[in-house]
């Protein structure tokens, strides 16, 4: 293992690890090779760990002699996304149909970097290094929580690279950071028939079309405009031939909200509108709503800790705030339902680079963010230990 006694050598080490992860993406709950790579790096660093097996998390532990010292957790995600990479990078994904389009390769590398910094200069607290599965799908945070690894954890900190901010910028805010995410599917059964004789049929395509437009009025006409909410229809399936009236149709979509009362109104409204169209068109309509990730809600004290730590890394000019919550979702929310903490955004776009959204087949990062992230995670641990000891 190369010496990591300078920031330059540590940065290069993180770049190599990030590219290693990037070349070998694995989907949610399939992160076997990724976990093995992380465990190998922790062993090289001399950090003990626990592994929950394929579909579970890798949790490294840095302990101090004082058993009563607080335990601070840091989290990174291991999973990649389905999709074909279009970056043209020399270290592009070697696995067809899978890529790290959300920056989790960077998160793992910077958390390993923070581990190296904390191992070299131990903080006055215990540290939990959490590499979790399945953030993109399945809520892998719950798997790690159920493992019992978080017993006695005082606070947890996490972050995400983004092109919304430039390299050298960190966004820290308290309160609601991301939205509640729910999914729904609606199945319509009419009565099929010949395209020339619509009076003999109940056209499922007509019903699904009305649903697509009608559901949008829940947001545009029933929700107070100052409360963010989104209904997206993502898939529609219906029909078999141009001259056949479809008997069945199905649509699937997502709901994003930040307030419980808005969420409840939209859930009820979808069911109400489906029932009304069922009666209006003499069709059978079934609605299934699946609960998704809760909102990420940063706690006040931990947000102040994160702000102080981040400001020491990027300076006051690099500190960004968030005026409105993101309508995206994140399973870091499950940790914050149990443990105080803060989730930040790490700028990963060079000033002259084009903005590319997360999950794009063209998404990449400026690798300078690895150093920023590693320093931030190490510093937030020290700041938290100092705050809780007062």
CSV table of C-alpha atoms in Angstrom, one decimal:
chain,number,residue,atom,x,y,z
A,1,UNK,CA,0.0,0.0,0.0
A,2,UNK,CA,1.4,3.4,-0.9
A,3,UNK,CA,2.2,5.8,1.9
A,4,UNK,CA,-0.7,8.3,2.6
A,5,UNK,CA,1.3,10.7,4.7
A,6,UNK,CA,0.7,13.7,2.5
A,7,UNK,CA,-2.6,15.1,1.1
A,8,UNK,CA,-1.2,14.8,-2.4
A,9,UNK,CA,-0.6,11.0,-2.0
A,10,UNK,CA,-3.9,10.6,-0.2
A,11,UNK,CA,-5.8,12.4,-3.1
A,12,UNK,CA,-4.1,10.2,-5.7
A,13,UNK,CA,-5.0,7.1,-3.6
A,14,UNK,CA,-8.7,8.2,-3.5
A,15,UNK,CA,-8.7,8.9,-7.2
A,16,UNK,CA,-7.5,5.3,-7.9
A,17,UNK,CA,-10.1,3.8,-5.6
A,18,UNK,CA,-12.9,6.0,-7.1
A,19,UNK,CA,-11.9,4.8,-10.5
A,20,UNK,CA,-11.7,1.2,-9.4
A,21,UNK,CA,-15.3,1.4,-8.0
A,22,UNK,CA,-16.4,3.2,-11.2
A,23,UNK,CA,-15.2,0.5,-13.4
A,24,UNK,CA,-17.0,-2.2,-11.5
A,25,UNK,CA,-20.6,-1.0,-10.7
A,26,UNK,CA,-23.1,-3.2,-9.0
A,27,UNK,CA,-26.8,-2.7,-8.5
A,28,UNK,CA,-28.8,-2.5,-5.2
A,29,UNK,CA,-28.4,-5.5,-2.9
A,30,UNK,CA,-25.8,-7.0,-5.4
A,31,UNK,CA,-22.7,-5.2,-4.1
A,32,UNK,CA,-20.6,-8.3,-3.4
A,33,UNK,CA,-17.4,-7.2,-5.3
A,34,UNK,CA,-17.8,-3.6,-4.1
A,35,UNK,CA,-18.0,-4.8,-0.5
A,36,UNK,CA,-14.9,-7.0,-1.0
A,37,UNK,CA,-13.0,-4.0,-2.4
A,38,UNK,CA,-14.0,-1.8,0.6
A,39,UNK,CA,-13.0,-4.5,3.1
A,40,UNK,CA,-9.6,-4.9,1.4
A,41,UNK,CA,-9.0,-1.2,1.8
A,42,UNK,CA,-10.1,-1.2,5.4
A,43,UNK,CA,-7.8,-4.1,6.1
A,44,UNK,CA,-4.9,-2.2,4.5
A,45,UNK,CA,-5.7,0.8,6.7
A,46,UNK,CA,-5.8,-1.4,9.8
A,47,UNK,CA,-9.4,-0.7,10.5
A,48,UNK,CA,-11.6,-3.5,11.8
A,49,UNK,CA,-15.0,-4.0,10.2
A,50,UNK,CA,-18.2,-6.0,10.2
A,51,UNK,CA,-19.9,-7.2,7.0
A,52,UNK,CA,-23.5,-8.2,6.7
A,53,UNK,CA,-23.0,-10.4,3.7
A,54,UNK,CA,-24.2,-9.7,0.1
A,55,UNK,CA,-27.1,-7.2,0.4
A,56,UNK,CA,-25.7,-6.0,3.7
A,57,UNK,CA,-23.4,-3.2,4.7
A,58,UNK,CA,-19.7,-2.9,5.5
A,59,UNK,CA,-19.2,-1.1,8.8
A,60,UNK,CA,-15.7,0.0,9.9
A,61,UNK,CA,-14.9,1.0,13.4
A,62,UNK,CA,-12.3,3.4,14.8
A,63,UNK,CA,-12.3,3.2,18.6
A,64,UNK,CA,-10.6,5.3,21.3
A,65,UNK,CA,-9.6,4.2,24.9
A,66,UNK,CA,-12.4,6.2,26.5
A,67,UNK,CA,-15.4,3.9,26.4
A,68,UNK,CA,-17.7,6.8,27.2
A,69,UNK,CA,-16.6,8.9,24.3
A,70,UNK,CA,-19.4,9.7,21.8
A,71,UNK,CA,-19.7,7.6,18.6
A,72,UNK,CA,-20.0,9.5,15.4
A,73,UNK,CA,-21.2,7.8,12.2
A,74,UNK,CA,-20.2,8.6,8.6
A,75,UNK,CA,-22.1,7.1,5.6
A,76,UNK,CA,-21.4,6.3,2.0
A,77,UNK,CA,-23.4,4.2,-0.5
A,78,UNK,CA,-22.2,1.2,-2.5
A,79,UNK,CA,-24.7,0.7,-5.3
A,80,UNK,CA,-24.8,1.9,-8.9
A,81,UNK,CA,-27.6,2.4,-11.4
A,82,UNK,CA,-28.9,0.6,-14.4
A,83,UNK,CA,-27.9,2.4,-17.6
A,84,UNK,CA,-25.2,2.5,-20.2
A,85,UNK,CA,-22.4,4.9,-19.6
A,86,UNK,CA,-21.7,7.6,-22.2
A,87,UNK,CA,-18.9,9.5,-20.6
A,88,UNK,CA,-16.1,8.0,-22.7
A,89,UNK,CA,-13.8,8.0,-19.7
A,90,UNK,CA,-10.8,5.7,-19.8
A,91,UNK,CA,-12.1,4.1,-16.6
A,92,UNK,CA,-15.7,3.8,-17.8
A,93,UNK,CA,-17.9,0.9,-16.5
A,94,UNK,CA,-16.8,-2.5,-17.7
A,95,UNK,CA,-20.2,-4.0,-16.9
A,96,UNK,CA,-22.8,-3.5,-19.6
A,97,UNK,CA,-26.0,-1.9,-18.5
A,98,UNK,CA,-24.6,-0.6,-15.1
A,99,UNK,CA,-22.8,2.6,-14.2
A,100,UNK,CA,-22.1,4.9,-11.3
A,101,UNK,CA,-24.3,7.7,-12.5
A,102,UNK,CA,-25.0,9.1,-9.1
A,103,UNK,CA,-21.5,9.6,-7.6
A,104,UNK,CA,-21.5,6.7,-5.1
A,105,UNK,CA,-18.1,5.7,-6.4
A,106,UNK,CA,-16.9,9.1,-5.2
A,107,UNK,CA,-18.7,8.8,-1.8
A,108,UNK,CA,-17.0,5.5,-1.1
A,109,UNK,CA,-13.5,6.9,-2.0
A,110,UNK,CA,-13.9,10.0,0.1
A,111,UNK,CA,-15.1,8.0,3.1
A,112,UNK,CA,-12.1,5.8,2.8
A,113,UNK,CA,-10.0,8.9,2.6
A,114,UNK,CA,-11.6,10.3,5.7
A,115,UNK,CA,-10.9,6.9,7.4
A,116,UNK,CA,-7.2,7.2,6.5
A,117,UNK,CA,-7.1,10.8,7.9
A,118,UNK,CA,-8.8,9.7,11.1
A,119,UNK,CA,-6.7,6.6,11.5
A,120,UNK,CA,-3.5,8.7,11.1
A,121,UNK,CA,-4.7,11.4,13.6
A,122,UNK,CA,-7.4,9.8,15.8
A,123,UNK,CA,-10.2,12.0,17.1
A,124,UNK,CA,-11.4,12.0,20.7
A,125,UNK,CA,-14.4,9.8,19.8
A,126,UNK,CA,-15.4,6.5,18.3
A,127,UNK,CA,-16.2,6.6,14.6
A,128,UNK,CA,-18.5,4.3,12.6
A,129,UNK,CA,-17.6,4.1,8.9
A,130,UNK,CA,-20.8,3.0,7.2
A,131,UNK,CA,-20.8,1.7,3.6
A,132,UNK,CA,-24.4,0.8,2.9
A,133,UNK,CA,-26.1,-1.1,0.1
A,134,UNK,CA,-29.1,-0.1,-2.0
A,135,UNK,CA,-29.6,3.6,-1.6
A,136,UNK,CA,-31.0,3.9,-5.1
A,137,UNK,CA,-33.6,1.2,-4.7
A,138,UNK,CA,-34.8,-0.7,-1.6
A,139,UNK,CA,-33.8,1.5,1.2
A,140,UNK,CA,-30.6,-0.2,2.2
A,141,UNK,CA,-30.2,2.2,5.1
A,142,UNK,CA,-32.8,0.1,6.9
A,143,UNK,CA,-30.7,-3.0,6.5
A,144,UNK,CA,-27.8,-1.4,8.3
A,145,UNK,CA,-30.1,0.0,11.0
A,146,UNK,CA,-31.6,-3.4,11.6
A,147,UNK,CA,-28.1,-4.9,12.0
A,148,UNK,CA,-27.7,-3.2,15.4
A,149,UNK,CA,-24.5,-1.4,14.2
A,150,UNK,CA,-25.9,2.0,15.3
A,151,UNK,CA,-26.3,1.2,19.0
A,152,UNK,CA,-25.1,4.2,21.0
A,153,UNK,CA,-24.4,6.5,17.9
A,154,UNK,CA,-24.6,10.1,18.9
A,155,UNK,CA,-24.9,11.6,15.4
A,156,UNK,CA,-24.6,10.7,11.7
A,157,UNK,CA,-23.2,12.7,8.8
A,158,UNK,CA,-23.5,12.1,5.1
A,159,UNK,CA,-23.3,14.0,1.8
A,160,UNK,CA,-23.7,13.8,-2.0
A,161,UNK,CA,-21.7,15.1,-4.9
A,162,UNK,CA,-23.6,17.4,-7.3
A,163,UNK,CA,-23.2,19.7,-10.3
A,164,UNK,CA,-25.6,22.2,-8.7
A,165,UNK,CA,-22.5,23.5,-6.8
A,166,UNK,CA,-19.0,24.0,-8.1
A,167,UNK,CA,-15.8,22.4,-6.8
A,168,UNK,CA,-14.9,24.0,-3.4
A,169,UNK,CA,-18.5,24.7,-2.4
A,170,UNK,CA,-20.5,22.8,0.2
A,171,UNK,CA,-24.2,23.3,0.9
A,172,UNK,CA,-25.3,23.0,4.5
A,173,UNK,CA,-28.8,23.7,5.7
A,174,UNK,CA,-31.1,22.6,8.5
A,175,UNK,CA,-34.6,21.3,8.2
A,176,UNK,CA,-36.2,19.6,5.2
A,177,UNK,CA,-33.5,18.9,2.6
A,178,UNK,CA,-35.3,16.3,0.3
A,179,UNK,CA,-38.8,15.3,-0.3
A,180,UNK,CA,-40.9,12.3,0.6
A,181,UNK,CA,-41.0,9.9,-2.4
A,182,UNK,CA,-44.0,7.6,-3.0
A,183,UNK,CA,-44.8,5.5,-6.1
A,184,UNK,CA,-48.2,4.5,-7.5
A,185,UNK,CA,-49.6,2.3,-10.1
A,186,UNK,CA,-53.2,2.4,-11.6
A,187,UNK,CA,-54.7,-0.4,-13.5
A,188,UNK,CA,-57.8,0.1,-15.7
A,189,UNK,CA,-60.0,-2.6,-17.0
A,190,UNK,CA,-62.6,-1.7,-19.6
A,191,UNK,CA,-64.1,-3.9,-22.3
A,192,UNK,CA,-62.2,-4.5,-25.5
A,193,UNK,CA,-63.7,-4.3,-28.9
A,194,UNK,CA,-63.4,-3.5,-32.6
A,195,UNK,CA,-62.1,0.0,-33.4
A,196,UNK,CA,-65.1,0.5,-35.8
A,197,UNK,CA,-67.6,-0.1,-33.0
A,198,UNK,CA,-66.7,1.9,-30.0
A,199,UNK,CA,-70.2,1.8,-28.6
A,200,UNK,CA,-69.8,-1.9,-27.9
A,201,UNK,CA,-66.6,-1.3,-25.8
A,202,UNK,CA,-65.2,0.6,-22.8
A,203,UNK,CA,-62.0,2.1,-24.0
A,204,UNK,CA,-59.2,1.8,-21.4
A,205,UNK,CA,-57.0,4.2,-23.4
A,206,UNK,CA,-59.6,7.0,-23.0
A,207,UNK,CA,-59.7,6.4,-19.3
A,208,UNK,CA,-55.9,6.4,-18.9
A,209,UNK,CA,-55.6,9.6,-20.9
A,210,UNK,CA,-58.1,11.3,-18.7
A,211,UNK,CA,-56.3,10.2,-15.6
A,212,UNK,CA,-53.0,11.5,-16.9
A,213,UNK,CA,-54.4,15.0,-17.3
A,214,UNK,CA,-56.8,14.9,-14.3
A,215,UNK,CA,-54.2,13.9,-11.8
A,216,UNK,CA,-52.1,17.0,-12.5
A,217,UNK,CA,-54.9,19.2,-11.2
A,218,UNK,CA,-54.3,17.8,-7.7
A,219,UNK,CA,-51.1,19.8,-7.7
A,220,UNK,CA,-52.2,22.8,-9.8
A,221,UNK,CA,-55.6,23.3,-8.2
A,222,UNK,CA,-55.8,21.5,-4.9
A,223,UNK,CA,-52.4,22.1,-3.2
A,224,UNK,CA,-51.4,25.5,-1.9
A,225,UNK,CA,-48.7,26.7,-4.4
A,226,UNK,CA,-46.3,27.6,-1.6
A,227,UNK,CA,-46.0,23.9,-0.6
A,228,UNK,CA,-43.8,21.9,-3.1
A,229,UNK,CA,-45.4,18.8,-4.6
A,230,UNK,CA,-44.9,16.9,-7.8
A,231,UNK,CA,-46.9,14.1,-9.5
A,232,UNK,CA,-45.0,12.4,-12.4
A,233,UNK,CA,-46.5,9.8,-14.7
A,234,UNK,CA,-43.5,7.7,-15.7
A,235,UNK,CA,-44.9,4.8,-17.7
A,236,UNK,CA,-48.1,4.1,-19.6
A,237,UNK,CA,-49.0,0.7,-21.2
A,238,UNK,CA,-52.1,0.1,-23.3
A,239,UNK,CA,-53.3,-1.4,-26.5
A,240,UNK,CA,-52.3,-4.1,-28.9
A,241,UNK,CA,-53.2,-2.9,-32.5
A,242,UNK,CA,-54.4,0.2,-34.3
A,243,UNK,CA,-57.9,-1.2,-34.9
A,244,UNK,CA,-58.5,-2.7,-31.5
A,245,UNK,CA,-60.1,-0.9,-28.6
A,246,UNK,CA,-57.9,-1.6,-25.5
A,247,UNK,CA,-59.5,-3.5,-22.7
A,248,UNK,CA,-56.7,-2.8,-20.2
A,249,UNK,CA,-54.3,0.0,-19.5
A,250,UNK,CA,-51.8,0.7,-16.7
A,251,UNK,CA,-49.8,3.7,-15.6
A,252,UNK,CA,-47.1,4.2,-13.0
A,253,UNK,CA,-45.9,7.3,-11.4
A,254,UNK,CA,-44.3,9.0,-8.5
A,255,UNK,CA,-45.4,11.5,-5.9
A,256,UNK,CA,-43.0,14.0,-4.2
A,257,UNK,CA,-44.1,16.0,-1.2
A,258,UNK,CA,-42.5,17.8,1.8
A,259,UNK,CA,-45.5,18.0,4.2
A,260,UNK,CA,-47.5,15.1,5.6
A,261,UNK,CA,-50.8,16.8,5.1
A,262,UNK,CA,-50.0,17.5,1.4
A,263,UNK,CA,-49.0,13.9,0.9
A,264,UNK,CA,-52.2,12.6,2.5
A,265,UNK,CA,-54.3,14.9,0.3
A,266,UNK,CA,-52.6,13.7,-2.9
A,267,UNK,CA,-53.0,10.1,-1.9
A,268,UNK,CA,-56.6,10.5,-1.2
A,269,UNK,CA,-57.1,12.6,-4.3
A,270,UNK,CA,-55.6,10.0,-6.6
A,271,UNK,CA,-58.1,7.4,-5.2
A,272,UNK,CA,-61.0,9.8,-5.4
A,273,UNK,CA,-60.3,10.7,-9.1
A,274,UNK,CA,-59.8,7.1,-10.0
A,275,UNK,CA,-63.2,6.2,-8.4
A,276,UNK,CA,-64.9,9.1,-10.2
A,277,UNK,CA,-63.6,8.0,-13.6
A,278,UNK,CA,-64.5,4.4,-12.8
A,279,UNK,CA,-68.1,5.4,-12.4
A,280,UNK,CA,-68.1,7.9,-15.3
A,281,UNK,CA,-66.8,5.4,-17.8
A,282,UNK,CA,-68.2,2.1,-16.4
A,283,UNK,CA,-64.6,0.8,-16.0
A,284,UNK,CA,-62.8,-1.0,-13.2
A,285,UNK,CA,-59.9,1.0,-11.8
A,286,UNK,CA,-57.4,-0.3,-9.1
A,287,UNK,CA,-55.0,2.1,-7.4
A,288,UNK,CA,-51.9,0.9,-5.5
A,289,UNK,CA,-49.7,3.5,-3.7
A,290,UNK,CA,-46.4,2.3,-2.3
A,291,UNK,CA,-44.7,4.3,0.4
A,292,UNK,CA,-41.2,5.5,-0.5
A,293,UNK,CA,-38.4,7.2,1.3
A,294,UNK,CA,-39.3,9.8,4.0
A,295,UNK,CA,-38.0,13.4,3.7
A,296,UNK,CA,-34.4,14.1,4.8
A,297,UNK,CA,-34.7,16.5,7.8
A,298,UNK,CA,-31.4,17.8,9.1
A,299,UNK,CA,-31.4,18.5,12.8
A,300,UNK,CA,-30.4,22.0,14.0
A,301,UNK,CA,-27.4,21.3,16.2
A,302,UNK,CA,-25.8,18.8,13.8
A,303,UNK,CA,-26.4,21.3,10.9
A,304,UNK,CA,-24.4,23.9,12.9
A,305,UNK,CA,-21.7,21.3,13.5
A,306,UNK,CA,-21.6,20.5,9.8
A,307,UNK,CA,-21.5,24.2,8.9
A,308,UNK,CA,-18.5,24.9,11.2
A,309,UNK,CA,-16.6,21.9,9.9
A,310,UNK,CA,-17.4,22.7,6.2
A,311,UNK,CA,-16.4,26.4,6.6
A,312,UNK,CA,-13.0,25.3,7.9
A,313,UNK,CA,-12.5,23.3,4.7
A,314,UNK,CA,-13.8,25.6,2.0
A,315,UNK,CA,-13.9,29.0,3.7
A,316,UNK,CA,-16.9,31.3,4.1
A,317,UNK,CA,-17.0,32.0,0.3
A,318,UNK,CA,-17.5,28.3,-0.3
A,319,UNK,CA,-20.5,27.9,2.0
A,320,UNK,CA,-23.8,27.5,0.1
A,321,UNK,CA,-27.3,27.5,1.5
A,322,UNK,CA,-30.6,26.0,0.2
A,323,UNK,CA,-33.6,28.2,-0.2
A,324,UNK,CA,-36.0,25.4,-1.1
A,325,UNK,CA,-35.9,21.6,-0.5
A,326,UNK,CA,-34.9,19.3,-3.3
A,327,UNK,CA,-37.8,17.3,-4.7
A,328,UNK,CA,-35.4,14.3,-5.0
A,329,UNK,CA,-35.3,11.6,-2.3
A,330,UNK,CA,-32.6,9.9,-0.2
A,331,UNK,CA,-32.7,7.0,2.2
A,332,UNK,CA,-30.4,8.9,4.6
A,333,UNK,CA,-33.8,9.9,5.9
A,334,UNK,CA,-34.1,6.6,7.7
A,335,UNK,CA,-31.0,7.3,9.8
A,336,UNK,CA,-32.3,10.8,10.6
A,337,UNK,CA,-35.6,9.3,11.9
A,338,UNK,CA,-33.6,7.5,14.6
A,339,UNK,CA,-30.4,9.6,15.0
A,340,UNK,CA,-29.6,13.3,14.9
A,341,UNK,CA,-27.5,14.3,11.9
A,342,UNK,CA,-26.9,16.3,8.8
A,343,UNK,CA,-26.8,15.6,5.1
A,344,UNK,CA,-24.8,18.1,2.9
A,345,UNK,CA,-24.1,18.6,-0.8
A,346,UNK,CA,-20.6,18.7,-2.2
A,347,UNK,CA,-19.9,20.7,-5.3
A,348,UNK,CA,-18.3,18.5,-8.0
A,349,UNK,CA,-18.5,20.8,-11.1
A,350,UNK,CA,-15.5,22.8,-12.3
A,351,UNK,CA,-16.4,26.4,-13.1
A,352,UNK,CA,-16.1,26.0,-16.9
A,353,UNK,CA,-17.8,22.6,-17.1
A,354,UNK,CA,-21.3,22.1,-18.3
A,355,UNK,CA,-24.0,21.2,-15.8
A,356,UNK,CA,-24.9,17.5,-16.0
A,357,UNK,CA,-27.6,16.1,-13.8
A,358,UNK,CA,-27.3,13.1,-11.5
A,359,UNK,CA,-28.4,9.8,-13.1
A,360,UNK,CA,-27.4,11.0,-16.6
A,361,UNK,CA,-25.3,8.6,-18.7
A,362,UNK,CA,-22.9,11.5,-19.1
A,363,UNK,CA,-22.5,12.2,-15.4
A,364,UNK,CA,-19.0,12.6,-14.0
A,365,UNK,CA,-17.3,14.6,-11.3
A,366,UNK,CA,-14.3,16.8,-10.8
A,367,UNK,CA,-12.1,14.5,-8.8
A,368,UNK,CA,-10.9,17.4,-6.6
A,369,UNK,CA,-14.2,16.9,-4.7
A,370,UNK,CA,-12.6,13.7,-3.2
A,371,UNK,CA,-10.2,15.7,-1.2
A,372,UNK,CA,-12.8,18.2,-0.2
A,373,UNK,CA,-15.2,15.4,0.9
A,374,UNK,CA,-12.5,13.4,2.8
A,375,UNK,CA,-11.4,16.5,4.7
A,376,UNK,CA,-14.9,17.5,5.5
A,377,UNK,CA,-15.9,14.1,6.8
A,378,UNK,CA,-12.8,14.0,9.0
A,379,UNK,CA,-13.4,17.5,10.3
A,380,UNK,CA,-17.1,17.0,11.0
A,381,UNK,CA,-16.1,14.1,13.3
A,382,UNK,CA,-13.7,16.3,15.2
A,383,UNK,CA,-16.2,19.1,15.4
A,384,UNK,CA,-18.9,16.8,16.6
A,385,UNK,CA,-16.7,15.3,19.3
A,386,UNK,CA,-15.7,18.7,20.5
A,387,UNK,CA,-19.3,19.9,20.6
A,388,UNK,CA,-20.6,16.9,22.5
A,389,UNK,CA,-17.8,17.1,25.1
A,390,UNK,CA,-18.7,20.6,26.2
